[in-house]
Amino acid sequence: MMLPLAQPLHSAGYAVLLFDSRNHGKSDSDDFSSLPRFADDLEHALDWLALQPDVEATKLAALGHSVGAAAALLVASRRRDLAAVTSIAAFADPESMMRRFLTAHHVPYFPLGRPVLCYVQHAIGHRFSDIAPRNTIRQIRCPVLLIHGSDDTIVPAEEAMEIYARRSGDQVRLLILAGDHDSSREAERHADELIDFLDQAIDQKNAEQFKLSAI
C-alpha cells in the first residue's frame, strides 16, 4: 500500500525503509495486533535505523497509514529524535472508531459494547485516551503533516480536523485530499507537498542542531 510513496521520496534523495509490522506481510505472527504494538514495532525500526553507519540519526522521519499513522503519532509523542511525522488517514480516538464498528455490526453499546471496549483496553494494556491521536498530538514537538481523504468512509475526514484542532503549536499541517481511506495513490499525486514538508522539517532540525553545537 505504501509503495506508491517510496519512489518520489527516493527520487527526492530520501532513503526509505518499508517494514511489515507483526502479523503483517512476512513478519512474525503474534496473538493480536494493536496500536501500541504497531508503535513498538516502529520504535524498533527507528532504533535500528539510528544505529546504521550510513544514516544520520538526527534526520529520521516516520510515515504511517491508518492504525500505523496513529502509531507514528504515538511514537512521536514520546521521543524527541524525530525530525518529522506524516500521518495518513489516522483516526482521532480508538474508542470512537471501535464504537462505529460495533454500531455497523448492530452491537449496542449497552449492555454489550461497553464491556468489549473495557476488555480491549485491558488486553492492550493502555487506556484509549492515553493513545488517542487527538491527545498525543499535543505532546509532539516535531513538525507533523496530517493527510486525509475527503471521501473516507472508514475514518471520516472530520477526525483529521479534530486532531488538527487539538494541536499545541503551529508545527502541524493539515492536507485534505480527494480520495477514500486507502488514499496512498492520491498522496502520491501530491508528493511534492510531502517532500516540501520533509525538506522544511529537515532544515529546521539542522538549524536546531547547529544552535546546539554552537552553544
mmCIF file of C-alpha atoms in Angstrom:
data_model
loop_
_atom_site.group_PDB
_atom_site.id
_atom_site.type_symbol
_atom_site.label_atom_id
_atom_site.label_comp_id
_atom_site.label_asym_id
_atom_site.label_seq_id
_atom_site.Cartn_x
_atom_site.Cartn_y
_atom_site.Cartn_z
ATOM 1 C CA MET A 1 0.000 0.000 0.000
ATOM 2 C CA MET A 2 2.809 2.422 0.843
ATOM 3 C CA LEU A 3 4.921 1.603 -2.225
ATOM 4 C CA PRO A 4 3.467 4.463 -4.330
ATOM 5 C CA LEU A 5 5.122 6.964 -1.977
ATOM 6 C CA ALA A 6 8.515 5.247 -1.936
ATOM 7 C CA GLN A 7 9.595 6.236 -5.441
ATOM 8 C CA PRO A 8 9.002 10.022 -5.205
ATOM 9 C CA LEU A 9 10.662 10.111 -1.773
ATOM 10 C CA HIS A 10 13.649 8.149 -3.067
ATOM 11 C CA SER A 11 13.871 10.361 -6.160
ATOM 12 C CA ALA A 12 13.950 13.401 -3.874
ATOM 13 C CA GLY A 13 17.030 11.999 -2.138
ATOM 14 C CA TYR A 14 15.439 10.350 0.888
ATOM 15 C CA ALA A 15 16.403 6.854 1.997
ATOM 16 C CA VAL A 16 13.196 4.850 2.584
ATOM 17 C CA LEU A 17 12.688 1.863 4.890
ATOM 18 C CA LEU A 18 9.424 -0.044 4.425
ATOM 19 C CA PHE A 19 8.755 -2.708 7.053
ATOM 20 C CA ASP A 20 5.904 -5.046 7.932
ATOM 21 C CA SER A 21 4.597 -4.850 11.481
ATOM 22 C CA ARG A 22 3.928 -8.103 13.291
ATOM 23 C CA ASN A 23 1.032 -10.108 11.849
ATOM 24 C CA HIS A 24 1.593 -8.361 8.512
ATOM 25 C CA GLY A 25 3.415 -9.467 5.371
ATOM 26 C CA LYS A 26 6.350 -11.747 6.138
ATOM 27 C CA SER A 27 6.885 -10.533 9.699
ATOM 28 C CA ASP A 28 6.396 -12.829 12.680
ATOM 29 C CA SER A 29 2.896 -13.561 13.879
ATOM 30 C CA ASP A 30 1.610 -12.645 17.327
ATOM 31 C CA ASP A 31 -1.554 -13.268 19.304
ATOM 32 C CA PHE A 32 -3.056 -9.911 18.278
ATOM 33 C CA SER A 33 -2.225 -6.541 16.732
ATOM 34 C CA SER A 34 -2.889 -3.197 18.388
ATOM 35 C CA LEU A 35 -1.987 0.455 18.086
ATOM 36 C CA PRO A 36 0.634 0.198 20.887
ATOM 37 C CA ARG A 37 2.214 -2.833 19.214
ATOM 38 C CA PHE A 38 2.357 -1.001 15.894
ATOM 39 C CA ALA A 39 4.133 1.789 17.794
ATOM 40 C CA ASP A 40 6.557 -0.659 19.424
ATOM 41 C CA ASP A 41 7.447 -2.125 16.024
ATOM 42 C CA LEU A 42 8.001 1.358 14.607
ATOM 43 C CA GLU A 43 10.234 2.269 17.547
ATOM 44 C CA HIS A 44 12.377 -0.817 16.946
ATOM 45 C CA ALA A 45 12.693 0.135 13.265
ATOM 46 C CA LEU A 46 13.725 3.686 14.178
ATOM 47 C CA ASP A 47 16.212 2.452 16.775
ATOM 48 C CA TRP A 48 17.727 0.105 14.182
ATOM 49 C CA LEU A 49 17.967 2.908 11.629
ATOM 50 C CA ALA A 50 19.697 5.209 14.100
ATOM 51 C CA LEU A 51 22.473 2.631 14.534
ATOM 52 C CA GLN A 52 23.243 2.271 10.821
ATOM 53 C CA PRO A 53 26.563 3.892 9.839
ATOM 54 C CA ASP A 54 25.157 5.493 6.672
ATOM 55 C CA VAL A 55 22.103 7.006 8.390
ATOM 56 C CA GLU A 56 22.008 10.429 10.033
ATOM 57 C CA ALA A 57 20.212 9.648 13.294
ATOM 58 C CA THR A 58 19.114 13.263 13.726
ATOM 59 C CA LYS A 59 17.156 13.238 10.450
ATOM 60 C CA LEU A 60 14.707 10.393 10.975
ATOM 61 C CA ALA A 61 11.075 10.822 9.923
ATOM 62 C CA ALA A 62 8.108 8.459 10.257
ATOM 63 C CA LEU A 63 5.137 7.966 7.946
ATOM 64 C CA GLY A 64 2.161 5.714 8.627
ATOM 65 C CA HIS A 65 -1.339 4.922 7.388
ATOM 66 C CA SER A 66 -4.488 4.381 9.468
ATOM 67 C CA VAL A 67 -3.502 2.470 12.641
ATOM 68 C CA GLY A 68 0.103 2.898 11.514
ATOM 69 C CA ALA A 69 -0.462 6.646 11.339
ATOM 70 C CA ALA A 70 -1.872 6.682 14.869
ATOM 71 C CA ALA A 71 1.172 4.642 15.941
ATOM 72 C CA ALA A 72 3.547 7.137 14.304
ATOM 73 C CA LEU A 73 1.880 9.958 16.235
ATOM 74 C CA LEU A 74 2.132 7.948 19.466
ATOM 75 C CA VAL A 75 5.845 7.306 18.888
ATOM 76 C CA ALA A 76 6.473 10.969 18.118
ATOM 77 C CA SER A 77 4.721 11.954 21.333
ATOM 78 C CA ARG A 78 7.209 10.027 23.476
ATOM 79 C CA ARG A 79 10.551 10.595 21.738
ATOM 80 C CA ARG A 80 12.343 13.758 20.693
ATOM 81 C CA ASP A 81 14.716 12.488 17.999
ATOM 82 C CA LEU A 82 12.267 12.567 15.079
ATOM 83 C CA ALA A 83 12.603 15.336 12.520
ATOM 84 C CA ALA A 84 9.047 14.922 11.188
ATOM 85 C CA VAL A 85 5.928 12.729 11.141
ATOM 86 C CA THR A 86 3.401 12.197 8.351
ATOM 87 C CA SER A 87 0.030 10.709 9.276
ATOM 88 C CA ILE A 88 -2.266 9.384 6.539
ATOM 89 C CA ALA A 89 -5.890 8.631 7.494
ATOM 90 C CA ALA A 90 -5.414 8.414 11.252
ATOM 91 C CA PHE A 91 -8.484 8.166 13.484
ATOM 92 C CA ALA A 92 -8.845 10.716 16.276
ATOM 93 C CA ASP A 93 -9.759 8.248 19.022
ATOM 94 C CA PRO A 94 -9.692 4.412 19.009
ATOM 95 C CA GLU A 95 -12.777 4.306 21.237
ATOM 96 C CA SER A 96 -14.851 6.291 18.737
ATOM 97 C CA MET A 97 -13.505 4.103 15.943
ATOM 98 C CA MET A 98 -14.493 0.915 17.770
ATOM 99 C CA ARG A 99 -17.907 2.271 18.692
ATOM 100 C CA ARG A 100 -18.577 2.972 14.996
ATOM 101 C CA PHE A 101 -17.502 -0.600 14.228
ATOM 102 C CA LEU A 102 -19.870 -2.012 16.853
ATOM 103 C CA THR A 103 -22.721 0.138 15.572
ATOM 104 C CA ALA A 104 -22.086 -1.020 11.998
ATOM 105 C CA HIS A 105 -22.411 -4.615 13.217
ATOM 106 C CA HIS A 106 -25.551 -3.811 15.219
ATOM 107 C CA VAL A 107 -23.910 -4.353 18.601
ATOM 108 C CA PRO A 108 -25.478 -1.986 21.159
ATOM 109 C CA TYR A 109 -23.094 -0.057 23.395
ATOM 110 C CA PHE A 110 -25.246 -1.055 26.384
ATOM 111 C CA PRO A 111 -25.109 -3.756 27.567
ATOM 112 C CA LEU A 112 -22.631 -5.419 25.170
ATOM 113 C CA GLY A 113 -20.351 -2.810 23.637
ATOM 114 C CA ARG A 114 -19.005 -1.168 26.756
ATOM 115 C CA PRO A 115 -17.640 -4.414 28.301
ATOM 116 C CA VAL A 116 -15.985 -5.189 24.956
ATOM 117 C CA LEU A 117 -14.185 -1.835 24.940
ATOM 118 C CA CYS A 118 -13.113 -2.302 28.557
ATOM 119 C CA TYR A 119 -11.731 -5.743 27.716
ATOM 120 C CA VAL A 120 -9.797 -4.389 24.725
ATOM 121 C CA GLN A 121 -8.168 -1.697 26.887
ATOM 122 C CA HIS A 122 -7.204 -4.357 29.422
ATOM 123 C CA ALA A 123 -5.802 -6.635 26.698
ATOM 124 C CA ILE A 124 -3.618 -3.971 25.067
ATOM 125 C CA GLY A 125 -2.524 -2.566 28.423
ATOM 126 C CA HIS A 126 -3.433 1.049 27.635
ATOM 127 C CA ARG A 127 -6.398 3.344 28.109
ATOM 128 C CA PHE A 128 -7.774 4.560 24.792
ATOM 129 C CA SER A 129 -7.468 8.174 25.917
ATOM 130 C CA ASP A 130 -3.715 7.767 26.503
ATOM 131 C CA ILE A 131 -3.005 6.604 22.945
ATOM 132 C CA ALA A 132 -5.653 8.597 21.054
ATOM 133 C CA PRO A 133 -4.106 10.796 18.320
ATOM 134 C CA ARG A 134 -6.298 13.724 19.354
ATOM 135 C CA ASN A 135 -4.406 13.635 22.674
ATOM 136 C CA THR A 136 -0.920 12.518 21.599
ATOM 137 C CA ILE A 137 -0.765 15.344 19.037
ATOM 138 C CA ARG A 138 -0.413 17.792 21.923
ATOM 139 C CA GLN A 139 2.791 16.106 23.088
ATOM 140 C CA ILE A 140 4.563 16.171 19.710
ATOM 141 C CA ARG A 141 7.263 18.773 19.223
ATOM 142 C CA CYS A 142 8.451 17.951 15.688
ATOM 143 C CA PRO A 143 6.597 19.061 12.519
ATOM 144 C CA VAL A 144 3.537 16.940 11.667
ATOM 145 C CA LEU A 145 1.695 16.567 8.353
ATOM 146 C CA LEU A 146 -1.850 15.191 8.618
ATOM 147 C CA ILE A 147 -3.157 13.815 5.292
ATOM 148 C CA HIS A 148 -6.725 12.577 4.906
ATOM 149 C CA GLY A 149 -9.079 11.605 2.087
ATOM 150 C CA SER A 150 -12.202 13.756 1.808
ATOM 151 C CA ASP A 151 -14.267 10.705 0.812
ATOM 152 C CA ASP A 152 -13.011 8.407 3.574
ATOM 153 C CA THR A 153 -15.995 6.447 4.907
ATOM 154 C CA ILE A 154 -13.976 4.319 7.351
ATOM 155 C CA VAL A 155 -12.383 7.251 9.166
ATOM 156 C CA PRO A 156 -14.215 10.483 8.253
ATOM 157 C CA ALA A 157 -12.067 13.491 7.370
ATOM 158 C CA GLU A 158 -13.574 15.281 10.376
ATOM 159 C CA GLU A 159 -11.315 13.125 12.543
ATOM 160 C CA ALA A 160 -8.214 14.632 10.936
ATOM 161 C CA MET A 161 -9.720 18.054 11.563
ATOM 162 C CA GLU A 162 -10.263 17.106 15.210
ATOM 163 C CA ILE A 163 -6.629 16.029 15.600
ATOM 164 C CA TYR A 164 -5.519 19.259 13.932
ATOM 165 C CA ALA A 165 -7.738 21.329 16.213
ATOM 166 C CA ARG A 166 -6.084 19.762 19.277
ATOM 167 C CA ARG A 167 -2.517 20.653 18.187
ATOM 168 C CA SER A 168 -0.375 22.565 20.650
ATOM 169 C CA GLY A 169 1.522 24.728 18.158
ATOM 170 C CA ASP A 170 1.876 25.839 14.561
ATOM 171 C CA GLN A 171 4.135 22.924 13.593
ATOM 172 C CA VAL A 172 1.143 20.841 12.414
ATOM 173 C CA ARG A 173 -0.198 20.977 8.843
ATOM 174 C CA LEU A 174 -3.483 19.546 7.554
ATOM 175 C CA LEU A 175 -3.893 18.371 3.953
ATOM 176 C CA ILE A 176 -7.342 17.109 2.872
ATOM 177 C CA LEU A 177 -7.186 15.323 -0.492
ATOM 178 C CA ALA A 178 -9.761 13.765 -2.778
ATOM 179 C CA GLY A 179 -9.878 10.020 -2.136
ATOM 180 C CA ASP A 180 -11.015 7.372 0.298
ATOM 181 C CA HIS A 181 -9.348 5.641 3.264
ATOM 182 C CA ASP A 182 -6.683 3.954 1.130
ATOM 183 C CA SER A 183 -5.527 7.250 -0.350
ATOM 184 C CA SER A 184 -1.845 6.484 -0.889
ATOM 185 C CA ARG A 185 -2.259 6.855 -4.655
ATOM 186 C CA GLU A 186 -3.806 10.272 -4.161
ATOM 187 C CA ALA A 187 -0.994 11.174 -1.766
ATOM 188 C CA GLU A 188 1.488 10.126 -4.464
ATOM 189 C CA ARG A 189 -0.018 12.728 -6.785
ATOM 190 C CA HIS A 190 0.657 15.306 -4.077
ATOM 191 C CA ALA A 191 4.159 14.016 -3.333
ATOM 192 C CA ASP A 192 5.629 17.468 -3.967
ATOM 193 C CA GLU A 193 3.802 18.801 -0.907
ATOM 194 C CA LEU A 194 5.002 15.866 1.210
ATOM 195 C CA ILE A 195 8.591 16.359 0.064
ATOM 196 C CA ASP A 196 8.391 20.113 0.651
ATOM 197 C CA PHE A 197 7.154 19.403 4.182
ATOM 198 C CA LEU A 198 10.020 16.980 4.845
ATOM 199 C CA ASP A 199 12.608 19.329 3.358
ATOM 200 C CA GLN A 200 11.474 22.146 5.636
ATOM 201 C CA ALA A 201 11.395 19.842 8.673
ATOM 202 C CA ILE A 202 14.927 18.596 7.975
ATOM 203 C CA ASP A 203 16.163 22.171 7.500
ATOM 204 C CA GLN A 204 14.575 23.082 10.837
ATOM 205 C CA LYS A 205 16.244 20.089 12.504
ATOM 206 C CA ASN A 206 19.604 21.082 11.004
ATOM 207 C CA ALA A 207 19.185 24.618 12.341
ATOM 208 C CA GLU A 208 18.420 23.275 15.824
ATOM 209 C CA GLN A 209 21.490 21.028 15.722
ATOM 210 C CA PHE A 210 23.637 23.957 14.585
ATOM 211 C CA LYS A 211 22.451 26.078 17.513
ATOM 212 C CA LEU A 212 23.209 23.251 19.958
ATOM 213 C CA SER A 213 26.694 22.730 18.529
ATOM 214 C CA ALA A 214 27.345 26.472 18.660
ATOM 215 C CA ILE A 215 26.430 26.541 22.351
#
